[in-house]
PDB file of C-alpha atoms in Angstrom:
ATOM      1  CA  UNK G   1      -2.337  -7.690 -33.821  1.00 86.00           C
ATOM      2  CA  UNK G   2      -0.973 -10.940 -34.236  1.00 89.00           C
ATOM      3  CA  UNK G   3      -3.512 -13.188 -33.082  1.00 91.00           C
ATOM      4  CA  UNK G   4      -2.363 -16.586 -31.631  1.00 93.00           C
ATOM      5  CA  UNK G   5      -5.259 -18.049 -29.847  1.00 94.00           C
ATOM      6  CA  UNK G   6      -8.961 -18.014 -29.839  1.00 94.00           C
ATOM      7  CA  UNK G   7     -11.510 -19.525 -27.950  1.00 94.00           C
ATOM      8  CA  UNK G   8     -14.929 -19.657 -27.668  1.00 93.00           C
ATOM      9  CA  UNK G   9     -14.895 -19.439 -23.631  1.00 94.00           C
ATOM     10  CA  UNK G  10     -18.410 -18.509 -22.669  1.00 92.00           C
ATOM     11  CA  UNK G  11     -22.175 -18.587 -24.263  1.00 91.00           C
ATOM     12  CA  UNK G  12     -24.705 -16.702 -22.410  1.00 90.00           C
ATOM     13  CA  UNK G  13     -28.304 -17.419 -23.084  1.00 84.00           C
ATOM     14  CA  UNK G  14     -31.183 -15.128 -21.823  1.00 81.00           C
ATOM     15  CA  UNK G  15     -31.201 -17.234 -18.146  1.00 81.00           C
ATOM     16  CA  UNK G  16     -27.201 -17.081 -18.149  1.00 84.00           C
ATOM     17  CA  UNK G  17     -25.144 -15.631 -15.352  1.00 89.00           C
ATOM     18  CA  UNK G  18     -22.847 -12.961 -17.444  1.00 91.00           C
ATOM     19  CA  UNK G  19     -18.793 -14.050 -16.605  1.00 93.00           C
ATOM     20  CA  UNK G  20     -16.998 -12.543 -14.333  1.00 92.00           C
ATOM     21  CA  UNK G  21     -13.810 -11.565 -16.899  1.00 94.00           C
ATOM     22  CA  UNK G  22     -10.578  -9.993 -15.575  1.00 95.00           C
ATOM     23  CA  UNK G  23      -9.521  -9.198 -19.389  1.00 97.00           C
ATOM     24  CA  UNK G  24     -10.836  -6.330 -21.229  1.00 98.00           C
ATOM     25  CA  UNK G  25     -13.755  -6.447 -23.262  1.00 98.00           C
ATOM     26  CA  UNK G  26     -14.684  -5.326 -26.854  1.00 98.00           C
ATOM     27  CA  UNK G  27     -18.725  -5.681 -27.778  1.00 97.00           C
ATOM     28  CA  UNK G  28     -19.701  -5.664 -31.175  1.00 97.00           C
ATOM     29  CA  UNK G  29     -23.180  -4.840 -31.825  1.00 95.00           C
ATOM     30  CA  UNK G  30     -25.168  -4.733 -35.017  1.00 94.00           C
ATOM     31  CA  UNK G  31     -28.450  -5.244 -36.951  1.00 91.00           C
ATOM     32  CA  UNK G  32     -28.867  -8.906 -37.820  1.00 85.00           C
ATOM     33  CA  UNK G  33     -27.259  -9.935 -41.567  1.00 88.00           C
ATOM     34  CA  UNK G  34     -24.697  -6.429 -40.986  1.00 94.00           C
ATOM     35  CA  UNK G  35     -21.749  -8.710 -41.141  1.00 93.00           C
ATOM     36  CA  UNK G  36     -20.979  -9.120 -36.963  1.00 93.00           C
ATOM     37  CA  UNK G  37     -19.637 -12.522 -37.617  1.00 90.00           C
ATOM     38  CA  UNK G  38     -17.841 -11.585 -40.617  1.00 93.00           C
ATOM     39  CA  UNK G  39     -16.128  -8.978 -38.804  1.00 96.00           C
ATOM     40  CA  UNK G  40     -15.318 -10.907 -35.989  1.00 95.00           C
ATOM     41  CA  UNK G  41     -13.636 -13.838 -37.944  1.00 94.00           C
ATOM     42  CA  UNK G  42     -11.609 -11.470 -39.821  1.00 95.00           C
ATOM     43  CA  UNK G  43     -10.325 -10.024 -36.502  1.00 96.00           C
ATOM     44  CA  UNK G  44      -9.682 -13.455 -35.339  1.00 94.00           C
ATOM     45  CA  UNK G  45      -7.860 -13.918 -38.592  1.00 90.00           C
ATOM     46  CA  UNK G  46     -10.143 -17.038 -38.570  1.00 87.00           C
ATOM     47  CA  UNK G  47     -12.064 -17.998 -41.635  1.00 82.00           C
ATOM     48  CA  UNK G  48     -15.512 -19.201 -39.864  1.00 77.00           C
ATOM     49  CA  UNK G  49     -14.883 -19.479 -35.774  1.00 80.00           C
ATOM     50  CA  UNK G  50     -17.992 -16.955 -35.214  1.00 76.00           C
ATOM     51  CA  UNK G  51     -20.825 -18.755 -37.225  1.00 68.00           C
ATOM     52  CA  UNK G  52     -21.815 -16.548 -40.423  1.00 60.00           C
ATOM     53  CA  UNK G  53     -25.550 -17.332 -41.725  1.00 54.00           C
ATOM     54  CA  UNK G  54     -27.269 -15.949 -44.667  1.00 55.00           C
ATOM     55  CA  UNK G  55     -30.269 -16.395 -42.180  1.00 55.00           C
ATOM     56  CA  UNK G  56     -30.407 -13.286 -40.074  1.00 52.00           C
ATOM     57  CA  UNK G  57     -31.085 -13.718 -36.123  1.00 52.00           C
ATOM     58  CA  UNK G  58     -28.354 -16.823 -36.135  1.00 54.00           C
ATOM     59  CA  UNK G  59     -26.377 -15.117 -32.533  1.00 57.00           C
ATOM     60  CA  UNK G  60     -29.000 -15.705 -30.247  1.00 76.00           C
ATOM     61  CA  UNK G  61     -26.615 -15.425 -27.416  1.00 87.00           C
ATOM     62  CA  UNK G  62     -24.263 -13.403 -25.560  1.00 92.00           C
ATOM     63  CA  UNK G  63     -20.547 -14.772 -27.053  1.00 93.00           C
ATOM     64  CA  UNK G  64     -17.153 -14.425 -25.114  1.00 96.00           C
ATOM     65  CA  UNK G  65     -14.546 -15.169 -27.165  1.00 96.00           C
ATOM     66  CA  UNK G  66     -10.536 -14.790 -25.440  1.00 96.00           C
ATOM     67  CA  UNK G  67      -7.866 -13.553 -27.613  1.00 96.00           C
ATOM     68  CA  UNK G  68      -4.371 -14.501 -27.159  1.00 96.00           C
ATOM     69  CA  UNK G  69      -5.191 -14.915 -23.423  1.00 96.00           C
ATOM     70  CA  UNK G  70      -5.752 -11.027 -23.286  1.00 96.00           C
ATOM     71  CA  UNK G  71      -8.765  -9.396 -24.193  1.00 97.00           C
ATOM     72  CA  UNK G  72     -12.592 -10.697 -25.168  1.00 97.00           C
ATOM     73  CA  UNK G  73     -14.293 -10.010 -28.348  1.00 97.00           C
ATOM     74  CA  UNK G  74     -17.952  -9.945 -26.862  1.00 96.00           C
ATOM     75  CA  UNK G  75     -20.381 -10.975 -29.823  1.00 94.00           C
ATOM     76  CA  UNK G  76     -23.969  -9.535 -28.914  1.00 92.00           C
ATOM     77  CA  UNK G  77     -27.265 -10.860 -30.678  1.00 88.00           C
ATOM     78  CA  UNK G  78     -27.817  -8.789 -33.684  1.00 86.00           C
ATOM     79  CA  UNK G  79     -31.337  -6.492 -33.183  1.00 83.00           C
ATOM     80  CA  UNK G  80     -33.952  -5.578 -35.696  1.00 76.00           C
ATOM     81  CA  UNK G  81     -34.758  -9.002 -36.811  1.00 67.00           C
ATOM     82  CA  UNK G  82     -38.368  -9.169 -38.105  1.00 58.00           C
ATOM     83  CA  UNK G  83     -39.543 -12.779 -37.543  1.00 66.00           C
ATOM     84  CA  UNK G  84     -38.837 -13.215 -34.378  1.00 68.00           C
ATOM     85  CA  UNK G  85     -41.860 -12.196 -31.788  1.00 75.00           C
ATOM     86  CA  UNK G  86     -41.801  -9.518 -29.519  1.00 78.00           C
ATOM     87  CA  UNK G  87     -41.390 -11.502 -26.660  1.00 81.00           C
ATOM     88  CA  UNK G  88     -37.790 -12.557 -27.699  1.00 75.00           C
ATOM     89  CA  UNK G  89     -36.622  -9.438 -29.161  1.00 71.00           C
ATOM     90  CA  UNK G  90     -37.662  -7.881 -25.112  1.00 80.00           C
ATOM     91  CA  UNK G  91     -35.598 -10.545 -23.648  1.00 79.00           C
ATOM     92  CA  UNK G  92     -32.387 -10.131 -25.927  1.00 77.00           C
ATOM     93  CA  UNK G  93     -32.927  -6.554 -25.028  1.00 81.00           C
ATOM     94  CA  UNK G  94     -32.864  -7.196 -21.541  1.00 85.00           C
ATOM     95  CA  UNK G  95     -29.755  -9.524 -21.714  1.00 86.00           C
ATOM     96  CA  UNK G  96     -27.854  -6.768 -23.915  1.00 86.00           C
ATOM     97  CA  UNK G  97     -28.644  -4.012 -21.525  1.00 88.00           C
ATOM     98  CA  UNK G  98     -27.596  -6.171 -18.988  1.00 90.00           C
ATOM     99  CA  UNK G  99     -24.334  -6.705 -20.138  1.00 93.00           C
ATOM    100  CA  UNK G 100     -23.953  -3.166 -20.716  1.00 92.00           C
ATOM    101  CA  UNK G 101     -24.833  -2.101 -17.294  1.00 92.00           C
ATOM    102  CA  UNK G 102     -23.137  -4.604 -15.705  1.00 92.00           C
ATOM    103  CA  UNK G 103     -19.903  -5.771 -17.402  1.00 94.00           C
ATOM    104  CA  UNK G 104     -16.749  -4.364 -15.462  1.00 95.00           C
ATOM    105  CA  UNK G 105     -14.535  -4.722 -18.132  1.00 97.00           C
ATOM    106  CA  UNK G 106     -16.282  -3.456 -21.599  1.00 97.00           C
ATOM    107  CA  UNK G 107     -13.789  -1.089 -22.734  1.00 97.00           C
ATOM    108  CA  UNK G 108     -15.570  -0.057 -25.863  1.00 96.00           C
ATOM    109  CA  UNK G 109     -18.465  -0.932 -27.792  1.00 97.00           C
ATOM    110  CA  UNK G 110     -18.310  -1.497 -31.673  1.00 98.00           C
ATOM    111  CA  UNK G 111     -21.790  -0.494 -33.644  1.00 97.00           C
ATOM    112  CA  UNK G 112     -21.919  -2.077 -36.886  1.00 98.00           C
ATOM    113  CA  UNK G 113     -23.869  -0.691 -39.681  1.00 98.00           C
ATOM    114  CA  UNK G 114     -24.217  -1.223 -43.586  1.00 97.00           C
ATOM    115  CA  UNK G 115     -22.675   1.566 -45.195  1.00 98.00           C
ATOM    116  CA  UNK G 116     -24.793   1.081 -48.393  1.00 97.00           C
ATOM    117  CA  UNK G 117     -28.044   2.153 -46.446  1.00 96.00           C
ATOM    118  CA  UNK G 118     -29.086   5.133 -44.059  1.00 96.00           C
ATOM    119  CA  UNK G 119     -29.003   3.883 -40.376  1.00 97.00           C
ATOM    120  CA  UNK G 120     -31.977   2.491 -39.382  1.00 94.00           C
ATOM    121  CA  UNK G 121     -34.382   3.439 -36.675  1.00 92.00           C
ATOM    122  CA  UNK G 122     -33.151   0.148 -34.965  1.00 91.00           C
ATOM    123  CA  UNK G 123     -29.443   1.448 -35.446  1.00 95.00           C
ATOM    124  CA  UNK G 124     -30.205   5.050 -33.807  1.00 95.00           C
ATOM    125  CA  UNK G 125     -32.047   3.448 -31.191  1.00 91.00           C
ATOM    126  CA  UNK G 126     -28.855   1.290 -30.274  1.00 92.00           C
ATOM    127  CA  UNK G 127     -26.712   3.644 -30.624  1.00 94.00           C
ATOM    128  CA  UNK G 128     -28.435   6.071 -27.983  1.00 92.00           C
ATOM    129  CA  UNK G 129     -28.842   3.049 -25.955  1.00 89.00           C
ATOM    130  CA  UNK G 130     -24.778   2.394 -26.160  1.00 93.00           C
ATOM    131  CA  UNK G 131     -24.175   6.160 -25.179  1.00 93.00           C
ATOM    132  CA  UNK G 132     -26.864   5.921 -22.424  1.00 91.00           C
ATOM    133  CA  UNK G 133     -25.140   3.592 -20.657  1.00 89.00           C
ATOM    134  CA  UNK G 134     -22.026   5.467 -20.661  1.00 91.00           C
ATOM    135  CA  UNK G 135     -19.946   4.138 -23.744  1.00 93.00           C
ATOM    136  CA  UNK G 136     -19.003   6.791 -27.149  1.00 93.00           C
ATOM    137  CA  UNK G 137     -19.100   3.802 -29.286  1.00 95.00           C
ATOM    138  CA  UNK G 138     -17.011   3.135 -32.683  1.00 97.00           C
ATOM    139  CA  UNK G 139     -18.807   2.456 -35.897  1.00 98.00           C
ATOM    140  CA  UNK G 140     -17.809   0.016 -38.133  1.00 98.00           C
ATOM    141  CA  UNK G 141     -19.243   0.774 -41.658  1.00 98.00           C
ATOM    142  CA  UNK G 142     -19.256  -2.718 -43.252  1.00 98.00           C
ATOM    143  CA  UNK G 143     -20.140  -3.877 -46.683  1.00 97.00           C
ATOM    144  CA  UNK G 144     -17.451  -1.514 -48.303  1.00 97.00           C
ATOM    145  CA  UNK G 145     -16.389  -3.512 -51.018  1.00 97.00           C
ATOM    146  CA  UNK G 146     -20.204  -3.279 -52.012  1.00 97.00           C
ATOM    147  CA  UNK G 147     -20.014   0.152 -53.166  1.00 97.00           C
ATOM    148  CA  UNK G 148     -17.661   2.122 -55.478  1.00 97.00           C
ATOM    149  CA  UNK G 149     -15.048   3.783 -54.577  1.00 96.00           C
ATOM    150  CA  UNK G 150     -16.466   7.313 -55.176  1.00 97.00           C
ATOM    151  CA  UNK G 151     -19.486   6.657 -53.209  1.00 97.00           C
ATOM    152  CA  UNK G 152     -17.808   6.217 -49.773  1.00 97.00           C
ATOM    153  CA  UNK G 153     -17.580   9.983 -48.527  1.00 96.00           C
ATOM    154  CA  UNK G 154     -20.964  10.428 -49.524  1.00 97.00           C
ATOM    155  CA  UNK G 155     -22.268   7.109 -47.748  1.00 97.00           C
ATOM    156  CA  UNK G 156     -19.800   7.772 -44.324  1.00 96.00           C
ATOM    157  CA  UNK G 157     -21.781  10.990 -44.298  1.00 95.00           C
ATOM    158  CA  UNK G 158     -24.957   9.479 -44.629  1.00 96.00           C
ATOM    159  CA  UNK G 159     -24.191   7.227 -41.794  1.00 97.00           C
ATOM    160  CA  UNK G 160     -22.611   9.718 -39.859  1.00 96.00           C
ATOM    161  CA  UNK G 161     -25.893  12.334 -40.358  1.00 96.00           C
ATOM    162  CA  UNK G 162     -28.041   8.873 -40.037  1.00 97.00           C
ATOM    163  CA  UNK G 163     -26.792   8.473 -36.508  1.00 97.00           C
ATOM    164  CA  UNK G 164     -26.179  11.863 -35.489  1.00 95.00           C
ATOM    165  CA  UNK G 165     -23.046  11.746 -34.743  1.00 94.00           C
ATOM    166  CA  UNK G 166     -20.155  14.757 -34.926  1.00 82.00           C
ATOM    167  CA  UNK G 167     -16.861  14.341 -37.273  1.00 78.00           C
ATOM    168  CA  UNK G 168     -14.819  13.564 -34.513  1.00 82.00           C
ATOM    169  CA  UNK G 169     -16.540  10.214 -33.839  1.00 89.00           C
ATOM    170  CA  UNK G 170     -14.842   7.288 -35.182  1.00 95.00           C
ATOM    171  CA  UNK G 171     -16.335   5.415 -38.106  1.00 97.00           C
ATOM    172  CA  UNK G 172     -14.373   2.762 -39.706  1.00 98.00           C
ATOM    173  CA  UNK G 173     -14.906   1.560 -43.299  1.00 98.00           C
ATOM    174  CA  UNK G 174     -14.847  -2.034 -43.268  1.00 98.00           C
ATOM    175  CA  UNK G 175     -14.912  -5.185 -46.121  1.00 97.00           C
ATOM    176  CA  UNK G 176     -14.619  -8.788 -44.600  1.00 95.00           C
ATOM    177  CA  UNK G 177     -13.780  -9.314 -48.131  1.00 95.00           C
ATOM    178  CA  UNK G 178     -10.430  -7.570 -48.824  1.00 96.00           C
ATOM    179  CA  UNK G 179     -10.192  -6.874 -44.634  1.00 96.00           C
ATOM    180  CA  UNK G 180     -10.076  -3.165 -45.641  1.00 97.00           C
ATOM    181  CA  UNK G 181     -10.325  -1.037 -42.432  1.00 98.00           C
ATOM    182  CA  UNK G 182      -9.037  -4.529 -40.339  1.00 97.00           C
ATOM    183  CA  UNK G 183      -6.174  -2.986 -39.103  1.00 97.00           C
ATOM    184  CA  UNK G 184      -7.276   0.080 -38.070  1.00 97.00           C
ATOM    185  CA  UNK G 185      -9.696  -1.517 -36.086  1.00 97.00           C
ATOM    186  CA  UNK G 186      -6.929  -3.406 -34.767  1.00 97.00           C
ATOM    187  CA  UNK G 187      -5.133  -0.559 -33.787  1.00 96.00           C
ATOM    188  CA  UNK G 188      -8.217   0.715 -31.964  1.00 96.00           C
ATOM    189  CA  UNK G 189      -8.534  -2.283 -29.996  1.00 97.00           C
ATOM    190  CA  UNK G 190      -4.731  -2.125 -28.892  1.00 96.00           C
ATOM    191  CA  UNK G 191      -5.258   1.442 -27.281  1.00 95.00           C
ATOM    192  CA  UNK G 192      -8.642   1.026 -25.942  1.00 94.00           C
ATOM    193  CA  UNK G 193      -7.265  -2.501 -24.103  1.00 94.00           C
ATOM    194  CA  UNK G 194      -3.793  -1.209 -23.051  1.00 90.00           C
ATOM    195  CA  UNK G 195      -3.440  -1.110 -19.400  1.00 73.00           C
TER     196      UNK G 195
END
């Protein structure tokens, strides 16, 4: 996929109305600090367009990135961050749920999980939530460069088992450092957004 233009077009907070986009949307969900912004930057072919941070819980809005005036990457707030109040978590939850239920252009949700660890209860809950809303998430196993090549298959099995997904479900190992997996993700996005 050749990225010609990228534009952060809409930022939605808790009280904002969601945009009525006419172009396909691909949403990105994941735990705080799983590498969501790094993945989005890699897919936009930009170094730091989506703000990355060592401090978890940085994305507190739903951000709509217009890509090539052809589709949107939708960055959802990270979940599972301990340092925010329960009330805040519930607000974010409602915001994400509202998006999943009301977007007419959402084609797929990419759920990011850290390949180094078994998926958390929050990851499993998010996976179930996405499927309950009628979507079959694509799993992106991030931080691939942090494990040895010999561990990849074992860790992917752990991810599949941890989420309770079949062998047919799409799981893409990805590294923001080496960009391994990016071409595969681009191909999936092109397939999902083709008219």
